Amino acid sequence: MSKIVDLKCSCGTIKGKLNVVPGSFFHVQCLCCDCQSFAAHLNNQKNILDEHGGTELLQTYPAYMEITEGQDKMACVELRRKGIYRWHTACCNMPLANTMGSEKVPFVGVPVKLMQFANEQEKMDVLGPVTMKAFGKYAIGEMPADAHPRFPMSYMPKIIGFMLKGKFFKKYKPSPFFNDKGPVVKVNRLS
Ligand SMILES: [Zn+2]
Ligand SMILES: [Zn+2]
């Protein structure tokens, strides 16, 4: 059964909802250097990353995410040319989402930290365990034993299936991040 989860930034200005639909998400942890650079760009590593430099994400379809309050506090940065768009809050410098640079890609990575759960058990019931830890070679300190050094190839067929399904059913829209004219805010390009 799908479940609607409340989203809230750490200061409470930006609020939203995420529809967690079984079979249409990946619960992952990303240890890559870009996610760590993003946290450094926001100057907020302590509140964003875990002790290994990891970020817990739910990767799903943009159509399942909605921002209901605080849209004017949304910001977006592109760390390098043709990189992914990293959406964040301007109020409290927390990551909001990762998307591709095109509104036609049925993909969004939503930080689990935004999700409001009553307790760990409820979180486990809705999201299940982390099923993949990627880019462990960038971990701070020792690489967690259950992490993959890069990206596990065994995951590729699942990702491709997810993308094809998302394309076919047009799950890239409506998106809280793009409208007919492109990104909803001006993208800050650091490159
Ligand atoms: Zn905030
Ligand atoms: Zn990453």
JSON list of C-alpha atoms and ligand atoms in Angstrom, two decimals:
[
{"chain": "A", "resi": 1, "resn": "MET", "atom": "CA", "xyz": [0.00, 0.00, 0.00]},
{"chain": "A", "resi": 2, "resn": "SER", "atom": "CA", "xyz": [1.25, 3.45, -0.82]},
{"chain": "A", "resi": 3, "resn": "LYS", "atom": "CA", "xyz": [1.65, 5.91, 1.97]},
{"chain": "A", "resi": 4, "resn": "ILE", "atom": "CA", "xyz": [1.71, 9.72, 2.02]},
{"chain": "A", "resi": 5, "resn": "VAL", "atom": "CA", "xyz": [4.59, 11.00, 4.12]},
{"chain": "A", "resi": 6, "resn": "ASP", "atom": "CA", "xyz": [4.88, 14.61, 5.31]},
{"chain": "A", "resi": 7, "resn": "LEU", "atom": "CA", "xyz": [8.00, 16.52, 4.32]},
{"chain": "A", "resi": 8, "resn": "LYS", "atom": "CA", "xyz": [9.40, 19.40, 6.34]},
{"chain": "A", "resi": 9, "resn": "CYS", "atom": "CA", "xyz": [12.71, 21.27, 6.28]},
{"chain": "A", "resi": 10, "resn": "SER", "atom": "CA", "xyz": [14.55, 21.66, 9.58]},
{"chain": "A", "resi": 11, "resn": "CYS", "atom": "CA", "xyz": [13.17, 25.16, 10.23]},
{"chain": "A", "resi": 12, "resn": "GLY", "atom": "CA", "xyz": [9.65, 24.27, 9.07]},
{"chain": "A", "resi": 13, "resn": "THR", "atom": "CA", "xyz": [9.36, 26.90, 6.32]},
{"chain": "A", "resi": 14, "resn": "ILE", "atom": "CA", "xyz": [9.17, 24.44, 3.45]},
{"chain": "A", "resi": 15, "resn": "LYS", "atom": "CA", "xyz": [6.60, 21.70, 3.68]},
{"chain": "A", "resi": 16, "resn": "GLY", "atom": "CA", "xyz": [5.44, 19.06, 1.31]},
{"chain": "A", "resi": 17, "resn": "LYS", "atom": "CA", "xyz": [4.20, 15.56, 0.76]},
{"chain": "A", "resi": 18, "resn": "LEU", "atom": "CA", "xyz": [5.69, 12.45, -0.72]},
{"chain": "A", "resi": 19, "resn": "ASN", "atom": "CA", "xyz": [3.71, 9.49, -1.93]},
{"chain": "A", "resi": 20, "resn": "VAL", "atom": "CA", "xyz": [5.77, 6.41, -1.13]},
{"chain": "A", "resi": 21, "resn": "VAL", "atom": "CA", "xyz": [4.58, 3.80, -3.61]},
{"chain": "A", "resi": 22, "resn": "PRO", "atom": "CA", "xyz": [5.87, 0.24, -3.18]},
{"chain": "A", "resi": 23, "resn": "GLY", "atom": "CA", "xyz": [7.75, -0.93, -6.27]},
{"chain": "A", "resi": 24, "resn": "SER", "atom": "CA", "xyz": [8.37, 2.66, -7.37]},
{"chain": "A", "resi": 25, "resn": "PHE", "atom": "CA", "xyz": [11.24, 3.70, -5.16]},
{"chain": "A", "resi": 26, "resn": "PHE", "atom": "CA", "xyz": [14.76, 2.84, -4.08]},
{"chain": "A", "resi": 27, "resn": "HIS", "atom": "CA", "xyz": [15.84, 3.45, -0.53]},
{"chain": "A", "resi": 28, "resn": "VAL", "atom": "CA", "xyz": [19.57, 4.10, -0.79]},
{"chain": "A", "resi": 29, "resn": "GLN", "atom": "CA", "xyz": [22.48, 5.74, 0.87]},
{"chain": "A", "resi": 30, "resn": "CYS", "atom": "CA", "xyz": [24.89, 7.77, -1.25]},
{"chain": "A", "resi": 31, "resn": "LEU", "atom": "CA", "xyz": [28.45, 8.33, -0.10]},
{"chain": "A", "resi": 32, "resn": "CYS", "atom": "CA", "xyz": [29.64, 10.07, -3.27]},
{"chain": "A", "resi": 33, "resn": "CYS", "atom": "CA", "xyz": [31.91, 13.10, -3.28]},
{"chain": "A", "resi": 34, "resn": "ASP", "atom": "CA", "xyz": [29.24, 15.21, -5.00]},
{"chain": "A", "resi": 35, "resn": "CYS", "atom": "CA", "xyz": [26.74, 14.66, -2.20]},
{"chain": "A", "resi": 36, "resn": "GLN", "atom": "CA", "xyz": [29.48, 15.62, 0.25]},
{"chain": "A", "resi": 37, "resn": "SER", "atom": "CA", "xyz": [30.41, 18.70, -1.82]},
{"chain": "A", "resi": 38, "resn": "PHE", "atom": "CA", "xyz": [26.76, 19.68, -1.84]},
{"chain": "A", "resi": 39, "resn": "ALA", "atom": "CA", "xyz": [26.63, 19.51, 1.97]},
{"chain": "A", "resi": 40, "resn": "ALA", "atom": "CA", "xyz": [29.85, 21.58, 2.07]},
{"chain": "A", "resi": 41, "resn": "HIS", "atom": "CA", "xyz": [28.34, 24.11, -0.36]},
{"chain": "A", "resi": 42, "resn": "LEU", "atom": "CA", "xyz": [25.40, 24.47, 2.02]},
{"chain": "A", "resi": 43, "resn": "ASN", "atom": "CA", "xyz": [27.92, 24.79, 4.84]},
{"chain": "A", "resi": 44, "resn": "ASN", "atom": "CA", "xyz": [25.82, 22.35, 6.83]},
{"chain": "A", "resi": 45, "resn": "GLN", "atom": "CA", "xyz": [27.65, 18.99, 6.77]},
{"chain": "A", "resi": 46, "resn": "LYS", "atom": "CA", "xyz": [26.93, 18.31, 10.41]},
{"chain": "A", "resi": 47, "resn": "ASN", "atom": "CA", "xyz": [23.17, 18.31, 9.88]},
{"chain": "A", "resi": 48, "resn": "ILE", "atom": "CA", "xyz": [23.18, 16.65, 6.47]},
{"chain": "A", "resi": 49, "resn": "LEU", "atom": "CA", "xyz": [25.74, 13.85, 6.45]},
{"chain": "A", "resi": 50, "resn": "ASP", "atom": "CA", "xyz": [26.18, 10.83, 8.69]},
{"chain": "A", "resi": 51, "resn": "GLU", "atom": "CA", "xyz": [29.57, 9.97, 10.21]},
{"chain": "A", "resi": 52, "resn": "HIS", "atom": "CA", "xyz": [30.72, 8.33, 6.95]},
{"chain": "A", "resi": 53, "resn": "GLY", "atom": "CA", "xyz": [29.69, 11.31, 4.81]},
{"chain": "A", "resi": 54, "resn": "GLY", "atom": "CA", "xyz": [26.59, 9.50, 3.62]},
{"chain": "A", "resi": 55, "resn": "THR", "atom": "CA", "xyz": [23.18, 10.85, 2.65]},
{"chain": "A", "resi": 56, "resn": "GLU", "atom": "CA", "xyz": [20.08, 8.67, 2.92]},
{"chain": "A", "resi": 57, "resn": "LEU", "atom": "CA", "xyz": [17.79, 9.13, -0.08]},
{"chain": "A", "resi": 58, "resn": "LEU", "atom": "CA", "xyz": [14.53, 7.85, -1.43]},
{"chain": "A", "resi": 59, "resn": "GLN", "atom": "CA", "xyz": [14.70, 7.77, -5.21]},
{"chain": "A", "resi": 60, "resn": "THR", "atom": "CA", "xyz": [11.31, 7.91, -6.81]},
{"chain": "A", "resi": 61, "resn": "TYR", "atom": "CA", "xyz": [9.18, 9.77, -9.39]},
{"chain": "A", "resi": 62, "resn": "PRO", "atom": "CA", "xyz": [8.73, 13.58, -9.38]},
{"chain": "A", "resi": 63, "resn": "ALA", "atom": "CA", "xyz": [4.95, 13.14, -9.75]},
{"chain": "A", "resi": 64, "resn": "TYR", "atom": "CA", "xyz": [4.91, 11.61, -6.27]},
{"chain": "A", "resi": 65, "resn": "MET", "atom": "CA", "xyz": [6.41, 14.69, -4.63]},
{"chain": "A", "resi": 66, "resn": "GLU", "atom": "CA", "xyz": [4.66, 17.92, -3.82]},
{"chain": "A", "resi": 67, "resn": "ILE", "atom": "CA", "xyz": [5.85, 21.12, -2.16]},
{"chain": "A", "resi": 68, "resn": "THR", "atom": "CA", "xyz": [2.89, 22.70, -0.38]},
{"chain": "A", "resi": 69, "resn": "GLU", "atom": "CA", "xyz": [4.48, 25.61, 1.50]},
{"chain": "A", "resi": 70, "resn": "GLY", "atom": "CA", "xyz": [7.56, 27.83, 1.24]},
{"chain": "A", "resi": 71, "resn": "GLN", "atom": "CA", "xyz": [8.10, 27.54, -2.53]},
{"chain": "A", "resi": 72, "resn": "ASP", "atom": "CA", "xyz": [9.73, 31.00, -2.49]},
{"chain": "A", "resi": 73, "resn": "LYS", "atom": "CA", "xyz": [12.50, 29.59, -0.28]},
{"chain": "A", "resi": 74, "resn": "MET", "atom": "CA", "xyz": [13.48, 26.92, -2.81]},
{"chain": "A", "resi": 75, "resn": "ALA", "atom": "CA", "xyz": [16.91, 27.20, -4.41]},
{"chain": "A", "resi": 76, "resn": "CYS", "atom": "CA", "xyz": [18.91, 25.10, -6.82]},
{"chain": "A", "resi": 77, "resn": "VAL", "atom": "CA", "xyz": [22.60, 24.64, -7.51]},
{"chain": "A", "resi": 78, "resn": "GLU", "atom": "CA", "xyz": [24.51, 22.79, -10.21]},
{"chain": "A", "resi": 79, "resn": "LEU", "atom": "CA", "xyz": [27.94, 21.90, -8.84]},
{"chain": "A", "resi": 80, "resn": "ARG", "atom": "CA", "xyz": [29.51, 21.17, -12.21]},
{"chain": "A", "resi": 81, "resn": "ARG", "atom": "CA", "xyz": [28.69, 21.41, -15.88]},
{"chain": "A", "resi": 82, "resn": "LYS", "atom": "CA", "xyz": [25.92, 19.05, -16.95]},
{"chain": "A", "resi": 83, "resn": "GLY", "atom": "CA", "xyz": [25.73, 17.84, -13.38]},
{"chain": "A", "resi": 84, "resn": "ILE", "atom": "CA", "xyz": [22.56, 17.01, -11.59]},
{"chain": "A", "resi": 85, "resn": "TYR", "atom": "CA", "xyz": [20.38, 19.73, -10.15]},
{"chain": "A", "resi": 86, "resn": "ARG", "atom": "CA", "xyz": [20.65, 19.90, -6.41]},
{"chain": "A", "resi": 87, "resn": "TRP", "atom": "CA", "xyz": [17.64, 21.55, -4.88]},
{"chain": "A", "resi": 88, "resn": "HIS", "atom": "CA", "xyz": [17.86, 22.96, -1.40]},
{"chain": "A", "resi": 89, "resn": "THR", "atom": "CA", "xyz": [16.16, 25.22, 1.08]},
{"chain": "A", "resi": 90, "resn": "ALA", "atom": "CA", "xyz": [17.35, 28.82, 1.32]},
{"chain": "A", "resi": 91, "resn": "CYS", "atom": "CA", "xyz": [15.84, 29.13, 4.81]},
{"chain": "A", "resi": 92, "resn": "CYS", "atom": "CA", "xyz": [17.88, 26.46, 6.62]},
{"chain": "A", "resi": 93, "resn": "ASN", "atom": "CA", "xyz": [20.32, 25.15, 3.99]},
{"chain": "A", "resi": 94, "resn": "MET", "atom": "CA", "xyz": [19.01, 21.61, 3.85]},
{"chain": "A", "resi": 95, "resn": "PRO", "atom": "CA", "xyz": [18.91, 19.44, 0.72]},
{"chain": "A", "resi": 96, "resn": "LEU", "atom": "CA", "xyz": [15.46, 19.23, -0.81]},
{"chain": "A", "resi": 97, "resn": "ALA", "atom": "CA", "xyz": [15.97, 16.94, -3.79]},
{"chain": "A", "resi": 98, "resn": "ASN", "atom": "CA", "xyz": [18.26, 15.84, -6.59]},
{"chain": "A", "resi": 99, "resn": "THR", "atom": "CA", "xyz": [16.92, 15.86, -10.13]},
{"chain": "A", "resi": 100, "resn": "MET", "atom": "CA", "xyz": [18.38, 15.62, -13.60]},
{"chain": "A", "resi": 101, "resn": "GLY", "atom": "CA", "xyz": [18.73, 18.87, -15.53]},
{"chain": "A", "resi": 102, "resn": "SER", "atom": "CA", "xyz": [15.69, 18.03, -17.64]},
{"chain": "A", "resi": 103, "resn": "GLU", "atom": "CA", "xyz": [12.04, 17.98, -16.67]},
{"chain": "A", "resi": 104, "resn": "LYS", "atom": "CA", "xyz": [11.53, 14.89, -18.84]},
{"chain": "A", "resi": 105, "resn": "VAL", "atom": "CA", "xyz": [13.49, 12.52, -16.64]},
{"chain": "A", "resi": 106, "resn": "PRO", "atom": "CA", "xyz": [11.27, 10.55, -14.25]},
{"chain": "A", "resi": 107, "resn": "PHE", "atom": "CA", "xyz": [13.65, 10.69, -11.32]},
{"chain": "A", "resi": 108, "resn": "VAL", "atom": "CA", "xyz": [13.95, 12.53, -8.03]},
{"chain": "A", "resi": 109, "resn": "GLY", "atom": "CA", "xyz": [16.14, 11.73, -5.02]},
{"chain": "A", "resi": 110, "resn": "VAL", "atom": "CA", "xyz": [14.50, 12.91, -1.81]},
{"chain": "A", "resi": 111, "resn": "PRO", "atom": "CA", "xyz": [16.52, 13.17, 1.43]},
{"chain": "A", "resi": 112, "resn": "VAL", "atom": "CA", "xyz": [15.03, 10.93, 4.07]},
{"chain": "A", "resi": 113, "resn": "LYS", "atom": "CA", "xyz": [15.82, 13.65, 6.63]},
{"chain": "A", "resi": 114, "resn": "LEU", "atom": "CA", "xyz": [12.91, 15.69, 5.25]},
{"chain": "A", "resi": 115, "resn": "MET", "atom": "CA", "xyz": [10.44, 12.92, 5.99]},
{"chain": "A", "resi": 116, "resn": "GLN", "atom": "CA", "xyz": [8.40, 13.10, 9.13]},
{"chain": "A", "resi": 117, "resn": "PHE", "atom": "CA", "xyz": [7.96, 9.80, 10.92]},
{"chain": "A", "resi": 118, "resn": "ALA", "atom": "CA", "xyz": [6.59, 9.24, 14.40]},
{"chain": "A", "resi": 119, "resn": "ASN", "atom": "CA", "xyz": [9.44, 6.83, 15.17]},
{"chain": "A", "resi": 120, "resn": "GLU", "atom": "CA", "xyz": [11.99, 4.44, 13.67]},
{"chain": "A", "resi": 121, "resn": "GLN", "atom": "CA", "xyz": [9.45, 1.64, 13.43]},
{"chain": "A", "resi": 122, "resn": "GLU", "atom": "CA", "xyz": [7.10, 3.73, 11.31]},
{"chain": "A", "resi": 123, "resn": "LYS", "atom": "CA", "xyz": [10.00, 4.69, 9.07]},
{"chain": "A", "resi": 124, "resn": "MET", "atom": "CA", "xyz": [10.95, 1.03, 8.67]},
{"chain": "A", "resi": 125, "resn": "ASP", "atom": "CA", "xyz": [7.35, 0.06, 7.91]},
{"chain": "A", "resi": 126, "resn": "VAL", "atom": "CA", "xyz": [7.08, 2.68, 5.15]},
{"chain": "A", "resi": 127, "resn": "LEU", "atom": "CA", "xyz": [10.56, 2.74, 3.60]},
{"chain": "A", "resi": 128, "resn": "GLY", "atom": "CA", "xyz": [12.01, -0.62, 4.58]},
{"chain": "A", "resi": 129, "resn": "PRO", "atom": "CA", "xyz": [15.75, -0.90, 5.05]},
{"chain": "A", "resi": 130, "resn": "VAL", "atom": "CA", "xyz": [18.41, 0.82, 2.94]},
{"chain": "A", "resi": 131, "resn": "THR", "atom": "CA", "xyz": [18.86, -1.53, 0.00]},
{"chain": "A", "resi": 132, "resn": "MET", "atom": "CA", "xyz": [22.02, -0.09, -1.50]},
{"chain": "A", "resi": 133, "resn": "LYS", "atom": "CA", "xyz": [24.97, 1.95, -0.27]},
{"chain": "A", "resi": 134, "resn": "ALA", "atom": "CA", "xyz": [26.81, 3.42, -3.21]},
{"chain": "A", "resi": 135, "resn": "PHE", "atom": "CA", "xyz": [30.21, 5.07, -3.75]},
{"chain": "A", "resi": 136, "resn": "GLY", "atom": "CA", "xyz": [31.70, 3.75, -0.52]},
{"chain": "A", "resi": 137, "resn": "LYS", "atom": "CA", "xyz": [35.18, 4.57, -1.77]},
{"chain": "A", "resi": 138, "resn": "TYR", "atom": "CA", "xyz": [34.44, 8.21, -0.96]},
{"chain": "A", "resi": 139, "resn": "ALA", "atom": "CA", "xyz": [33.41, 7.42, 2.61]},
{"chain": "A", "resi": 140, "resn": "ILE", "atom": "CA", "xyz": [34.92, 9.51, 5.37]},
{"chain": "A", "resi": 141, "resn": "GLY", "atom": "CA", "xyz": [37.14, 7.21, 7.40]},
{"chain": "A", "resi": 142, "resn": "GLU", "atom": "CA", "xyz": [36.72, 3.49, 6.83]},
{"chain": "A", "resi": 143, "resn": "MET", "atom": "CA", "xyz": [34.28, 2.36, 4.16]},
{"chain": "A", "resi": 144, "resn": "PRO", "atom": "CA", "xyz": [31.15, 0.85, 5.75]},
{"chain": "A", "resi": 145, "resn": "ALA", "atom": "CA", "xyz": [31.33, -2.96, 5.29]},
{"chain": "A", "resi": 146, "resn": "ASP", "atom": "CA", "xyz": [27.95, -3.13, 3.54]},
{"chain": "A", "resi": 147, "resn": "ALA", "atom": "CA", "xyz": [28.74, -0.36, 1.05]},
{"chain": "A", "resi": 148, "resn": "HIS", "atom": "CA", "xyz": [29.69, -0.87, -2.58]},
{"chain": "A", "resi": 149, "resn": "PRO", "atom": "CA", "xyz": [32.89, 0.99, -3.56]},
{"chain": "A", "resi": 150, "resn": "ARG", "atom": "CA", "xyz": [31.15, 2.50, -6.59]},
{"chain": "A", "resi": 151, "resn": "PHE", "atom": "CA", "xyz": [27.77, 1.66, -8.05]},
{"chain": "A", "resi": 152, "resn": "PRO", "atom": "CA", "xyz": [26.65, -1.99, -8.04]},
{"chain": "A", "resi": 153, "resn": "MET", "atom": "CA", "xyz": [26.05, -3.10, -11.64]},
{"chain": "A", "resi": 154, "resn": "SER", "atom": "CA", "xyz": [23.46, -5.58, -10.36]},
{"chain": "A", "resi": 155, "resn": "TYR", "atom": "CA", "xyz": [21.29, -2.53, -9.70]},
{"chain": "A", "resi": 156, "resn": "MET", "atom": "CA", "xyz": [21.31, -1.30, -13.29]},
{"chain": "A", "resi": 157, "resn": "PRO", "atom": "CA", "xyz": [18.44, -3.46, -14.64]},
{"chain": "A", "resi": 158, "resn": "LYS", "atom": "CA", "xyz": [16.23, -2.27, -11.78]},
{"chain": "A", "resi": 159, "resn": "ILE", "atom": "CA", "xyz": [17.09, 1.38, -12.49]},
{"chain": "A", "resi": 160, "resn": "ILE", "atom": "CA", "xyz": [16.46, 0.94, -16.21]},
{"chain": "A", "resi": 161, "resn": "GLY", "atom": "CA", "xyz": [13.11, -0.71, -15.51]},
{"chain": "A", "resi": 162, "resn": "PHE", "atom": "CA", "xyz": [12.19, 2.12, -13.16]},
{"chain": "A", "resi": 163, "resn": "MET", "atom": "CA", "xyz": [13.11, 4.75, -15.77]},
{"chain": "A", "resi": 164, "resn": "LEU", "atom": "CA", "xyz": [11.21, 3.03, -18.58]},
{"chain": "A", "resi": 165, "resn": "LYS", "atom": "CA", "xyz": [8.11, 2.70, -16.43]},
{"chain": "A", "resi": 166, "resn": "GLY", "atom": "CA", "xyz": [8.42, 6.35, -15.37]},
{"chain": "A", "resi": 167, "resn": "LYS", "atom": "CA", "xyz": [8.78, 7.50, -18.99]},
{"chain": "A", "resi": 168, "resn": "PHE", "atom": "CA", "xyz": [5.88, 5.40, -20.19]},
{"chain": "A", "resi": 169, "resn": "PHE", "atom": "CA", "xyz": [3.49, 6.61, -17.49]},
{"chain": "A", "resi": 170, "resn": "LYS", "atom": "CA", "xyz": [4.88, 10.19, -17.61]},
{"chain": "A", "resi": 171, "resn": "LYS", "atom": "CA", "xyz": [5.76, 10.14, -13.92]},
{"chain": "A", "resi": 172, "resn": "TYR", "atom": "CA", "xyz": [8.09, 13.11, -14.43]},
{"chain": "A", "resi": 173, "resn": "LYS", "atom": "CA", "xyz": [5.18, 15.50, -14.15]},
{"chain": "A", "resi": 174, "resn": "PRO", "atom": "CA", "xyz": [3.74, 17.36, -12.42]},
{"chain": "A", "resi": 175, "resn": "SER", "atom": "CA", "xyz": [7.02, 18.12, -10.70]},
{"chain": "A", "resi": 176, "resn": "PRO", "atom": "CA", "xyz": [7.59, 20.57, -7.85]},
{"chain": "A", "resi": 177, "resn": "PHE", "atom": "CA", "xyz": [10.83, 21.59, -9.59]},
{"chain": "A", "resi": 178, "resn": "PHE", "atom": "CA", "xyz": [9.93, 22.19, -13.24]},
{"chain": "A", "resi": 179, "resn": "ASN", "atom": "CA", "xyz": [7.13, 23.83, -15.14]},
{"chain": "A", "resi": 180, "resn": "ASP", "atom": "CA", "xyz": [6.61, 24.35, -18.89]},
{"chain": "A", "resi": 181, "resn": "LYS", "atom": "CA", "xyz": [9.33, 26.99, -18.92]},
{"chain": "A", "resi": 182, "resn": "GLY", "atom": "CA", "xyz": [11.98, 24.91, -17.16]},
{"chain": "A", "resi": 183, "resn": "PRO", "atom": "CA", "xyz": [13.26, 24.94, -13.58]},
{"chain": "A", "resi": 184, "resn": "VAL", "atom": "CA", "xyz": [10.98, 26.89, -11.19]},
{"chain": "A", "resi": 185, "resn": "VAL", "atom": "CA", "xyz": [13.92, 28.89, -9.80]},
{"chain": "A", "resi": 186, "resn": "LYS", "atom": "CA", "xyz": [17.08, 30.22, -11.37]},
{"chain": "A", "resi": 187, "resn": "VAL", "atom": "CA", "xyz": [19.77, 27.54, -11.21]},
{"chain": "A", "resi": 188, "resn": "ASN", "atom": "CA", "xyz": [23.00, 28.69, -9.55]},
{"chain": "A", "resi": 189, "resn": "ARG", "atom": "CA", "xyz": [25.70, 27.23, -11.82]},
{"chain": "A", "resi": 190, "resn": "LEU", "atom": "CA", "xyz": [29.01, 26.97, -10.03]},
{"chain": "A", "resi": 191, "resn": "SER", "atom": "CA", "xyz": [30.94, 25.72, -13.04]},
{"chain": "B", "resi": 1, "resn": "ZN", "atom": "ZN", "xyz": [13.92, 25.62, 6.29]},
{"chain": "B", "resi": 2, "resn": "ZN", "atom": "ZN", "xyz": [25.81, 11.12, -4.05]}
]
